[in-house]
Amino acid sequence: MKQAIDWAAFPDARGHFGPYGGRFVAETLMGALDELQAVYEKYINDPEFVAELDADLRNFVGRPSPLYLAERLTRELGGAQIYLKREDLNHTGAHKVNNTIGQALLAKRLGKTRIIAETGAGQHGVATATVAARLGLECVVYMGAEDIQRQSPNVYRMRLLGADVVAVKSGSRTLKDALNEAMRDWVSNVDDTFYIIGTVAGPHPYPAMVRDFQSVIGREARAQHLEMTGRLPDALVACVGGGSNAIGLFHPFLADESVAMIGVEAGGEGVATGRHSAPLCAGRPGVLHGNRTYLMEDDNGQIIETHSISAGLDYPGVGPEHSWLKDLGRATYVSVTDAEALRAFHRLTRTEGIIPALETSHAVAHVLDLAPSMRSDQSLIINLSGRGDKDLNTIARLEGIEL
Amino acid sequence: MSRIAKRFAETRAHGRAALIPYVTAGDPAPGVTVALMHDLVAAGADLLELGVPFSDPMADGPVIQLACERALAHGTSLRDVIGMVRTFRERDRDTPVVLMGYLNPVERMGSEAFAEAAGAAGVDGVLLVDLPPEESADLSGLLERVGIEPIFLVAPTTSSVRLHHVAAAARGFIYYVSLKGVTGSRSLDTNELGARLGPIRALTELPLGVGFGIRDAETAARVARVADAVVVGSAIVRLVEEFPEAPEQFRAAASALVREMRTAMDAARMAEAPATV
Ligand SMILES: Cc1ncc(COP(=O)(O)O)c(C=O)c1O
């Protein structure tokens, strides 16, 4: 009945995932995107490039990251076996570096001398500043003024690494505004500048390119799970901001029909309150930041302010491939509130000795409900996308402690 | 003949370059916009570009970003902007009006509903900054059916291959973005401009407008020597900030700037006339 989809054939040549994706930018950037697409298509299957990328991922990032059976949490929840894909153990503390390593290698091949990036939680900014330092490239990171406040340890890390961190004070002063500002920089300096987008959003080829660089997560996890258990997992769970850690885990499993995929969005104060960051759960399709995707907008098509305790999920859009997977029913998307994420943060920290990022805590929170509903001969993988060091100030402040 | 084509035929016949002021609709307040449009025409505007405010104006510099924020603070919607054009048309049936903005508000209203309402109100052209020709076929079809001309941008970075696409999709006039940057950035280099317009002229009969970075009468005059139209946006919108509590004074200052540009542009063309005729 259901026709098998050739997942590798998407996006199409113009960047479409069904009705989503595409390239919606001002004319000035079209040439740079053509150039980027050409260099990405040329190198992504080039043996020499792949070898260099693999070597960097192994020797600089520390891959492969472990797939870890969280025994105590599994026992406490009394359901599915819970495996953690330990992206928090990567150099710089999150999955973001998988992508910045790849894009920086492309920037080098294009002869660009200046790197720019947007960042929310600062993890992508740190990962970008890190690769820029390593290659000796100038680096400018745009960050919402509000995020600079709540993720100050990462701001300091970026500055130590030599990056110029620019506070963005327009709009809602968070990730979406940082992305606007980075785009404006790119338009103005397109000749010498490479824009490293940190998630699977933006105009084509970014959603496909970032997915390809992040898919190392799913390829490893699939092989590791098969080796450890002799079978595939029953479910994959990942938090979704722009959706890069989620698609990185999901994509290599798309053809495995028995594997369920669940993306967890930030429910903020609760989806019913309107104060959240859950476009797939509560938004509708529109066009923002170069692609067509689910968005949070008002009745007049203006993008509305989002709310989440986690800066990395505080974004009104989502990568276009997720919009498509949602419509197809291949993945499902749920939301978790700030309060639930905080409880999960403490729970994982106390039961497994792993302090997760607040973004990641959303995925953990969903599993606290999901795992007990599954049988103990079933298993699931949580993408443990990042570690919580950057969030200690936020957590401490909530508990009335100034660090 | 469309209102835009007719207007360019007139300016050509008079040997002058068209002057196209841009203002953001609803800035500094919705009640100001229609009166301002009439002022600008009286001061010498040939066409008007009316910005549709958007929450995330990615291709705009700080001046127009703030204009969008002010307009949105008053709740100015795409439907409101169309209503302003309808009111403007009650007293002005000749001056073409081009809506300039971003795609998302149009998609939210619905492309068909938008085309119908805009056509009925007397909108002549639509330029959506983040809608390149490759993605525009559906909307352009709907617009053309109601007599609205889809306007497209060409940039210094546009390749010759893309130039063919743009030239094929464009109607009304082609808007040449005169610098690599957002609206209102550093002044453009008028020396190179003539050479840049050559390859575009080879591909299209459409008039060429030039905008982004035209700040003063002197630059407008230099652009007027080589282009069919001069688009001025941030230089006008910036004046709102000078008179935050006094929209009347803003209107007067905007009119004065347009008048000054008009005079300088016409003088520049006159000075050229003996050589070219
Ligand atoms: C640890 C971590 N997880 C997840 C995210 C969300 O991004 P994405 O949805 O692209 O994985 C971020 C973003 O900053 C992050 O730092």
XYZ file of C-alpha atoms and ligand atoms in Angstrom:
696
model
C 0.000 0.000 0.000
C 2.352 2.657 1.283
C 4.941 3.510 -1.308
C 8.503 3.371 -0.029
C 10.196 6.747 -0.068
C 13.779 6.978 -1.229
C 14.926 9.170 1.642
C 18.350 9.768 0.164
C 16.742 11.476 -2.835
C 15.575 14.406 -0.693
C 15.774 17.307 -0.877
C 15.318 17.736 -4.630
C 17.768 19.774 -6.706
C 16.226 23.048 -5.506
C 16.177 22.059 -1.868
C 12.564 20.972 -1.461
C 11.342 18.373 1.004
C 7.861 18.000 -0.406
C 6.310 21.469 0.013
C 8.981 22.592 2.495
C 12.506 23.965 2.221
C 13.613 25.830 -0.883
C 15.605 29.012 -1.105
C 13.846 32.215 -0.089
C 16.504 34.893 0.197
C 17.355 38.252 -1.299
C 18.959 38.142 -4.731
C 22.369 39.237 -3.394
C 22.794 35.862 -1.656
C 21.659 33.617 -4.491
C 25.132 33.535 -6.042
C 26.790 32.629 -2.751
C 24.261 29.839 -2.175
C 24.885 28.460 -5.678
C 28.599 28.523 -4.925
C 28.086 26.788 -1.578
C 25.854 24.137 -3.101
C 28.422 23.405 -5.801
C 31.288 23.023 -3.347
C 29.195 20.920 -0.963
C 28.022 18.572 -3.722
C 31.547 18.287 -5.045
C 33.142 17.373 -1.729
C 30.523 15.508 0.267
C 31.379 12.298 -1.597
C 34.996 13.165 -2.385
C 37.212 10.488 -0.774
C 39.932 12.941 0.211
C 37.450 15.355 1.833
C 35.657 12.543 3.634
C 38.966 11.193 4.933
C 39.955 14.623 6.259
C 36.551 15.077 7.888
C 36.670 11.613 9.468
C 40.160 12.212 10.811
C 39.086 15.532 12.372
C 35.997 13.948 13.911
C 38.135 11.198 15.397
C 41.167 13.144 16.564
C 39.768 16.581 17.349
C 36.149 15.916 18.317
C 36.724 12.506 19.911
C 34.346 10.419 17.837
C 32.796 7.945 17.857
C 30.779 9.067 20.857
C 29.681 6.190 23.099
C 26.228 4.658 23.118
C 25.638 4.182 26.816
C 23.014 2.018 28.521
C 21.540 4.109 31.328
C 20.977 1.149 33.619
C 19.801 2.909 36.718
C 17.345 5.162 34.946
C 16.087 2.142 32.979
C 15.564 0.188 36.178
C 13.811 3.075 37.922
C 11.436 3.694 35.042
C 10.739 0.002 34.584
C 10.190 -0.108 30.838
C 12.295 0.172 27.698
C 16.077 -0.106 27.847
C 17.338 3.474 27.662
C 20.473 4.180 25.666
C 22.151 7.575 25.600
C 24.044 8.706 22.516
C 26.748 10.704 24.245
C 27.161 13.808 22.066
C 27.812 15.665 25.330
C 31.239 14.043 25.354
C 32.294 15.710 22.103
C 34.926 18.401 22.249
C 33.118 21.696 23.072
C 30.305 19.786 24.755
C 27.576 19.258 22.185
C 26.701 17.836 18.779
C 27.151 21.257 17.168
C 30.842 20.674 16.436
C 30.092 17.805 13.998
C 28.664 20.409 11.670
C 31.110 23.254 12.236
C 34.059 20.963 11.471
C 32.456 20.023 8.169
C 31.482 23.550 7.126
C 34.874 24.928 8.119
C 36.553 22.428 5.803
C 34.308 23.699 3.005
C 35.136 27.310 3.888
C 38.805 26.453 3.601
C 38.281 24.958 0.155
C 36.392 28.075 -0.951
C 39.281 30.236 0.234
C 37.096 32.294 2.606
C 38.969 34.188 5.313
C 36.130 35.195 7.582
C 33.572 33.022 9.389
C 30.262 34.205 10.813
C 27.640 32.348 12.819
C 24.459 32.862 14.824
C 24.031 31.230 18.168
C 21.317 30.769 20.779
C 22.678 28.691 23.635
C 26.174 29.566 22.553
C 27.061 25.941 21.794
C 27.117 26.522 18.069
C 28.989 29.787 18.619
C 31.600 28.008 20.704
C 31.892 25.203 18.172
C 32.314 27.766 15.389
C 34.832 29.885 17.299
C 36.740 26.671 17.993
C 37.105 25.621 14.373
C 37.881 29.201 13.350
C 40.677 29.363 15.938
C 42.030 26.082 14.711
C 42.111 27.247 11.088
C 43.259 30.770 11.899
C 40.147 32.427 10.454
C 38.488 35.628 11.635
C 35.233 34.819 13.462
C 32.159 36.904 14.290
C 29.283 35.372 16.264
C 25.859 37.023 16.471
C 23.940 36.351 19.653
C 20.699 37.790 20.992
C 21.216 40.235 23.853
C 18.930 38.159 26.067
C 20.856 34.972 25.323
C 24.149 36.698 26.108
C 22.752 37.239 29.584
C 21.587 33.707 30.201
C 24.500 31.859 28.594
C 27.383 33.992 29.826
C 29.897 31.143 30.299
C 29.679 30.378 26.586
C 30.090 34.045 25.701
C 33.339 34.097 27.638
C 34.486 30.883 25.969
C 33.891 32.357 22.531
C 35.856 35.467 23.438
C 38.727 33.362 24.794
C 38.755 31.567 21.456
C 39.207 34.893 19.691
C 35.696 35.394 18.354
C 33.986 38.740 18.233
C 30.595 38.225 19.920
C 28.070 40.790 18.704
C 24.991 41.436 20.849
C 21.821 41.589 18.747
C 19.312 44.004 20.222
C 16.609 43.949 17.554
C 13.285 42.124 17.750
C 12.988 39.564 20.526
C 16.788 39.617 21.143
C 17.086 35.843 20.818
C 18.158 33.260 18.260
C 15.898 34.329 15.378
C 17.195 37.890 15.585
C 20.787 36.638 15.688
C 20.051 34.720 12.492
C 18.623 37.857 10.831
C 21.731 39.793 11.772
C 24.096 37.086 10.530
C 22.236 37.070 7.194
C 22.636 40.841 6.970
C 26.348 40.519 7.647
C 26.625 37.838 4.976
C 24.852 40.000 2.374
C 27.287 42.804 3.139
C 30.493 40.712 3.126
C 29.605 37.900 0.788
C 32.925 37.884 -1.091
C 35.233 36.846 1.754
C 32.773 35.479 4.326
C 31.470 31.960 4.986
C 28.282 31.733 7.027
C 28.223 28.590 9.196
C 24.547 28.054 10.064
C 24.169 25.991 13.226
C 21.080 23.982 12.487
C 19.111 22.333 9.682
C 17.265 25.552 8.821
C 18.071 28.372 6.400
C 18.053 28.358 2.598
C 19.124 25.356 0.525
C 21.720 23.796 0.756
C 21.999 24.384 4.525
C 19.243 21.998 5.713
C 20.672 19.165 3.606
C 24.311 19.989 4.292
C 23.962 20.325 8.068
C 21.921 17.105 8.137
C 24.648 15.280 6.238
C 27.313 16.486 8.658
C 25.168 15.576 11.686
C 24.142 12.174 10.339
C 27.330 10.741 11.772
C 25.321 10.584 15.024
C 22.704 8.222 13.603
C 25.163 6.133 11.592
C 27.227 5.454 14.691
C 24.212 4.894 16.930
C 22.658 2.423 14.502
C 25.853 0.361 14.247
C 26.481 0.568 18.002
C 22.963 -0.500 18.907
C 23.097 -3.407 16.457
C 26.414 -4.500 17.891
C 25.314 -4.207 21.508
C 21.884 -5.824 21.185
C 21.762 -7.533 17.811
C 18.689 -5.528 16.826
C 17.466 -2.045 15.989
C 16.055 0.260 18.667
C 12.281 0.700 18.856
C 12.353 4.456 19.294
C 14.617 7.476 18.909
C 14.067 10.602 20.978
C 15.742 13.984 20.472
C 15.041 17.598 21.341
C 14.191 19.928 18.461
C 15.230 23.563 18.276
C 16.139 23.990 14.642
C 16.348 20.227 14.552
C 19.966 19.365 13.777
C 20.682 16.884 16.552
C 17.314 15.236 15.915
C 17.738 14.880 12.164
C 21.319 13.722 12.712
C 20.041 10.829 14.805
C 16.885 10.151 12.762
C 18.115 10.309 9.207
C 20.141 7.075 9.017
C 17.123 5.213 10.457
C 14.426 6.627 8.143
C 14.205 3.475 6.033
C 13.949 1.292 9.163
C 10.182 1.346 9.420
C 10.050 -0.350 12.810
C 11.953 2.510 14.430
C 9.708 5.252 15.839
C 11.080 8.802 15.896
C 9.995 11.438 18.339
C 11.120 15.043 18.285
C 10.612 17.027 21.495
C 9.928 20.738 21.198
C 10.111 23.341 23.934
C 6.680 23.767 25.507
C 7.825 26.745 27.584
C 5.070 27.643 30.028
C 2.741 25.195 28.249
C 1.552 25.129 24.643
C -1.913 26.231 25.756
C -0.486 29.478 27.191
C 0.954 30.539 23.836
C 4.303 31.107 25.576
C 6.376 28.325 24.025
C 8.696 27.424 21.156
C 6.849 24.543 19.560
C 6.110 25.364 15.895
C 5.601 21.726 14.864
C 3.116 21.151 17.679
C 1.287 24.469 17.492
C 2.409 26.458 14.433
C 1.585 26.477 10.737
C 3.588 26.521 7.514
C 5.109 29.789 6.354
C 8.396 31.233 5.114
C 11.203 32.459 7.357
C 14.991 32.529 7.171
C 15.167 31.240 3.642
C 12.891 28.211 3.777
C 9.268 27.140 3.960
C 8.505 25.341 7.187
C 6.270 25.288 10.268
C 6.449 28.626 12.067
C 5.059 30.487 15.010
C 3.265 33.490 13.591
C 0.268 35.688 14.277
C -2.815 36.094 12.057
C -0.992 38.678 9.952
C 2.024 36.509 9.215
C 4.318 38.285 11.680
C 6.687 36.007 13.545
C 5.820 35.904 17.234
C 8.110 35.816 20.208
C 8.991 32.426 21.550
C 9.590 31.318 25.097
C 11.757 28.582 26.500
C 13.998 28.158 29.462
C 16.553 26.821 27.023
C 18.129 29.353 24.689
C 18.967 26.687 22.117
C 15.309 25.766 21.612
C 13.996 29.339 21.698
C 13.320 29.583 17.957
C 10.029 30.152 16.067
C 10.903 27.960 13.079
C 12.246 24.470 12.528
C 14.224 22.687 9.845
C 12.065 21.984 6.758
C 12.794 18.250 6.727
C 11.089 17.933 10.117
C 8.002 19.688 8.731
C 7.911 17.128 5.971
C 8.487 14.147 8.307
C 5.659 15.444 10.469
C 3.209 15.700 7.555
C 4.248 12.261 6.322
C 3.777 10.848 9.806
C 7.270 9.335 9.708
C 8.238 11.222 12.851
C 6.041 12.563 15.613
C 6.576 15.740 17.556
C 5.611 16.458 21.124
C 6.388 19.227 23.577
C 7.719 19.376 27.106
C 7.374 22.354 29.450
C 10.156 24.273 31.193
C 9.165 22.685 34.486
C 9.221 19.153 33.082
C 12.600 19.755 31.469
C 14.002 21.027 34.767
C 12.775 17.933 36.609
C 14.397 15.729 33.970
C 17.624 17.718 34.252
C 17.874 16.865 37.941
C 16.689 13.308 37.486
C 19.348 12.387 34.938
C 22.029 14.185 36.905
C 21.186 12.281 40.097
C 20.557 8.841 38.606
C 23.240 8.617 35.952
C 25.900 11.122 36.955
C 25.412 12.983 33.685
C 24.505 16.694 33.719
C 22.592 17.341 30.486
C 22.088 20.659 28.695
C 18.665 22.229 29.241
C 17.890 21.606 25.548
C 18.716 17.927 25.961
C 16.690 17.761 29.184
C 13.550 18.164 27.058
C 14.278 14.849 25.325
C 15.007 13.205 28.663
C 11.730 14.547 30.063
C 9.718 12.914 27.323
C 11.444 9.600 27.948
C 10.451 9.725 31.607
C 6.888 9.273 30.302
C 7.612 7.144 27.272
C 9.923 4.467 28.671
C 7.486 3.099 31.282
C 4.870 2.643 28.532
C 7.229 0.310 26.648
C 8.236 -3.283 27.402
C 11.594 -4.157 28.921
C 12.567 -6.148 25.828
C 12.263 -2.928 23.841
C 14.829 -0.164 23.664
C 15.128 3.498 22.824
C 17.943 5.931 22.158
C 18.003 9.478 23.527
C 20.275 11.855 21.697
C 22.175 13.342 24.600
C 22.932 16.391 22.490
C 24.960 18.398 24.989
C 26.229 18.818 28.510
C 24.840 21.228 31.056
C 27.904 23.192 32.145
C 26.673 26.245 30.243
C 23.345 26.123 32.123
C 24.643 26.038 35.672
C 24.036 29.773 36.171
C 20.432 29.437 35.019
C 19.782 26.442 37.243
C 21.482 27.997 40.257
C 19.537 31.228 39.864
C 16.272 29.278 39.806
C 17.303 27.825 43.142
C 18.167 31.253 44.496
C 21.917 30.708 44.341
C 24.325 33.187 42.734
C 27.448 31.422 41.469
C -0.651 49.595 -21.029
C -0.012 49.170 -17.310
C 0.218 52.172 -15.046
C 3.924 51.441 -14.515
C 4.665 51.154 -18.253
C 2.723 54.340 -18.923
C 4.612 56.260 -16.270
C 7.996 55.119 -17.606
C 6.926 56.025 -21.153
C 6.164 59.526 -19.875
C 9.425 59.990 -17.981
C 11.367 58.669 -20.977
C 9.540 61.015 -23.323
C 10.481 63.915 -21.047
C 14.079 62.757 -20.896
C 14.015 62.344 -17.159
C 14.718 59.536 -14.739
C 11.830 58.440 -12.564
C 12.076 59.108 -8.844
C 10.702 56.367 -6.599
C 10.554 57.147 -2.877
C 10.092 54.246 -0.471
C 8.257 54.617 2.826
C 7.208 51.942 5.286
C 3.434 51.842 5.549
C 2.210 52.621 9.046
C 5.376 54.494 10.026
C 5.359 56.571 12.157
C 1.617 55.821 12.399
C -0.990 54.370 10.031
C -2.861 57.680 9.818
C 0.166 59.416 8.304
C 0.814 57.145 5.340
C -1.786 58.170 2.747
C -1.192 61.898 3.285
C 2.542 61.261 3.026
C 2.051 59.428 -0.279
C 0.222 62.434 -1.741
C 2.929 64.751 -0.380
C 5.643 62.717 -2.077
C 3.830 62.827 -5.418
C 3.396 66.582 -5.099
C 7.113 66.890 -4.358
C 8.031 65.108 -7.581
C 7.753 61.351 -7.087
C 6.873 59.415 -10.252
C 6.136 56.079 -8.608
C 5.774 55.095 -4.956
C 7.143 52.116 -3.137
C 5.171 51.214 -0.059
C 6.894 48.944 2.425
C 4.804 46.239 4.077
C 6.118 45.950 7.632
C 7.526 42.562 8.656
C 8.822 41.322 11.990
C 12.018 39.887 10.501
C 13.198 42.161 7.689
C 16.366 40.207 6.878
C 17.420 42.324 3.904
C 16.960 45.660 5.648
C 19.365 47.766 7.644
C 18.614 49.335 11.017
C 16.629 52.301 9.653
C 13.947 50.208 7.965
C 14.043 47.597 10.750
C 13.024 50.324 13.183
C 10.385 51.591 10.768
C 8.915 48.076 10.669
C 8.942 47.910 14.467
C 7.132 51.263 14.727
C 4.549 50.257 12.143
C 3.991 46.883 13.796
C 3.621 48.538 17.185
C 0.525 50.144 15.625
C -0.576 46.736 14.358
C -0.184 47.645 10.680
C -1.138 44.523 8.706
C -0.912 43.644 5.034
C -4.673 44.211 4.767
C -4.217 47.653 6.308
C -1.534 48.473 3.743
C -3.812 47.426 0.898
C -6.483 49.653 2.438
C -4.064 52.597 2.373
C -3.522 52.092 -1.345
C -7.273 51.976 -1.891
C -7.652 55.304 -0.077
C -4.705 56.814 -1.976
C -6.351 55.823 -5.282
C -9.447 57.861 -4.465
C -7.423 60.976 -5.225
C -4.596 59.694 -7.431
C -5.335 57.394 -10.358
C -2.024 57.837 -12.162
C 0.887 57.295 -9.800
C 1.939 53.650 -9.768
C 2.258 52.034 -6.348
C 4.563 49.079 -5.729
C 4.266 47.070 -2.531
C 7.635 45.949 -1.195
C 8.025 43.443 1.585
C 8.543 39.823 2.516
C 6.717 36.682 1.531
C 5.320 35.421 4.823
C 2.545 37.986 5.387
C 1.370 37.339 1.810
C 1.338 33.569 2.365
C -0.553 33.986 5.604
C -3.205 36.151 3.948
C -3.328 33.631 1.095
C -1.769 34.350 -2.292
C -5.116 34.395 -4.083
C -6.849 36.613 -1.555
C -3.860 38.937 -1.579
C -3.757 39.227 -5.369
C -7.462 39.937 -5.551
C -7.512 42.546 -2.777
C -4.343 44.274 -3.978
C -5.542 44.341 -7.583
C -8.901 45.787 -6.585
C -7.233 48.449 -4.431
C -5.064 49.661 -7.295
C -1.678 48.170 -6.466
C 0.510 48.078 -9.586
C 3.558 46.059 -8.642
C 4.724 43.672 -5.945
C 8.331 43.139 -4.915
C 8.937 40.449 -2.321
C 12.550 40.586 -1.276
C 12.795 36.941 -0.227
C 10.947 35.511 -3.214
C 13.427 34.855 -6.032
C 12.106 34.061 -9.529
C 12.752 30.323 -9.004
C 10.070 30.143 -6.313
C 7.718 32.759 -7.725
C 5.789 31.086 -10.550
C 2.539 30.493 -8.645
C 2.261 33.923 -7.079
C 3.338 35.728 -10.243
C 0.607 33.979 -12.192
C -2.014 35.094 -9.690
C -0.696 38.657 -9.684
C -0.545 39.000 -13.433
C -4.107 37.753 -13.742
C -5.260 40.832 -11.797
C -2.916 43.202 -13.622
C -0.206 43.445 -10.954
C 3.373 43.281 -12.180
C 5.880 41.142 -10.253
C 9.080 43.148 -9.752
C 12.414 41.395 -9.166
C 15.836 42.337 -7.898
C 19.168 42.020 -9.670
C 22.314 42.323 -7.546
C 26.002 42.879 -8.263
C 26.396 39.166 -7.439
C 23.766 37.963 -9.933
C 25.398 35.592 -12.433
C 24.673 35.876 -16.140
C 22.739 32.589 -15.978
C 20.488 33.941 -13.222
C 20.149 37.251 -15.019
C 18.339 35.394 -17.810
C 15.904 33.880 -15.268
C 15.231 37.217 -13.644
C 14.792 39.018 -16.944
C 12.302 36.361 -18.074
C 10.240 36.548 -14.865
C 10.298 40.322 -14.344
C 7.563 42.741 -15.328
C 7.183 46.485 -14.823
C 10.814 47.340 -14.162
C 13.938 45.660 -12.858
C 15.265 46.804 -9.537
C 19.044 46.809 -9.476
C 20.427 46.563 -5.939
C 23.370 48.873 -6.242
C 25.566 47.418 -3.525
C 26.331 44.258 -1.627
C 24.540 44.988 1.578
C 21.268 45.693 3.288
C 19.107 48.748 2.711
C 20.594 51.957 3.983
C 24.208 50.780 4.077
C 27.239 52.719 2.876
C 26.886 54.890 -0.190
C 27.097 53.189 -3.519
C 29.818 53.594 -6.086
C 28.198 55.375 -9.019
C 31.281 55.094 -11.213
C 30.814 51.393 -11.860
C 27.076 51.603 -12.188
C 26.876 52.307 -15.909
C 29.013 49.276 -16.693
C 26.878 47.090 -14.422
C 23.641 48.069 -16.095
C 24.922 47.287 -19.602
C 24.516 43.483 -19.463
C 21.026 43.862 -17.982
C 19.935 46.246 -20.733
C 21.164 43.715 -23.285
C 18.632 41.197 -21.940
C 15.526 43.261 -21.316
C 13.544 46.189 -22.577
C 12.253 46.849 -19.075
C 13.265 50.078 -17.360
C 16.060 49.720 -14.798
C 15.607 51.224 -11.363
C 18.548 51.532 -8.997
C 18.280 51.560 -5.229
C 20.004 50.740 -1.885
C 22.562 53.295 -0.741
C 21.210 56.458 -2.398
C 21.401 58.943 0.430
C 21.395 62.427 -1.020
C 20.485 64.539 -4.016
C 23.989 64.407 -5.402
C 24.052 60.598 -5.530
C 20.512 60.543 -6.914
C 21.622 62.876 -9.695
C 24.600 60.694 -10.590
C 22.428 57.573 -10.677
C 19.822 59.397 -12.775
C 22.385 59.803 -15.545
C 22.582 56.044 -16.153
C 19.378 54.542 -14.708
C 15.719 54.851 -15.673
C 14.653 55.231 -12.071
C 16.158 56.137 -8.721
C 14.779 54.445 -5.598
C 15.299 56.209 -2.283
C 14.294 54.544 0.962
C 16.340 54.787 4.142
C 17.273 58.428 3.511
C 13.571 59.304 3.746
C 12.620 56.853 6.480
C 15.519 58.093 8.614
C 13.745 61.462 8.847
C 11.037 59.869 11.005
C 13.622 59.499 13.757
C 14.413 63.216 13.579
C 10.821 64.178 14.327
C 9.615 61.424 16.640
C 6.594 63.289 17.933
C 5.847 65.442 14.895
C 4.569 63.587 11.835
C 3.745 66.901 10.094
C 7.366 67.958 10.303
C 8.467 64.542 9.083
C 6.173 64.859 6.069
C 7.547 68.304 5.290
C 11.148 67.102 5.611
C 10.457 64.048 3.407
C 8.856 66.283 0.772
C 11.801 68.661 0.891
C 14.267 65.824 0.362
C 12.270 64.416 -2.561
C 12.002 67.880 -4.113
C 15.721 68.401 -3.758
C 16.439 65.037 -5.370
C 13.972 65.724 -8.172
C 15.651 69.029 -8.986
C 19.155 67.563 -8.902
C 18.155 64.565 -11.040
C 16.468 66.694 -13.676
C 19.405 69.088 -13.788
C 21.796 66.171 -14.275
C 19.745 64.838 -17.191
C 19.454 68.330 -18.711
C 23.201 68.738 -18.580
C 23.537 65.474 -20.483
C 20.759 66.159 -22.963
C 22.748 67.958 -25.707
C 25.266 65.136 -25.822
C 22.740 62.328 -26.023
C 20.040 63.831 -28.265
C 22.919 20.908 23.513
C 21.988 21.386 22.476
N 20.997 20.586 22.058
C 20.109 20.976 21.130
C 20.154 22.248 20.585
C 19.092 22.632 19.608
O 19.523 22.678 18.277
P 19.125 21.581 17.239
O 17.656 21.409 17.310
O 19.578 22.120 15.940
O 19.828 20.326 17.587
C 21.171 23.123 20.984
C 21.240 24.478 20.403
O 21.886 25.354 20.845
C 22.106 22.678 21.948
O 23.078 23.485 22.379
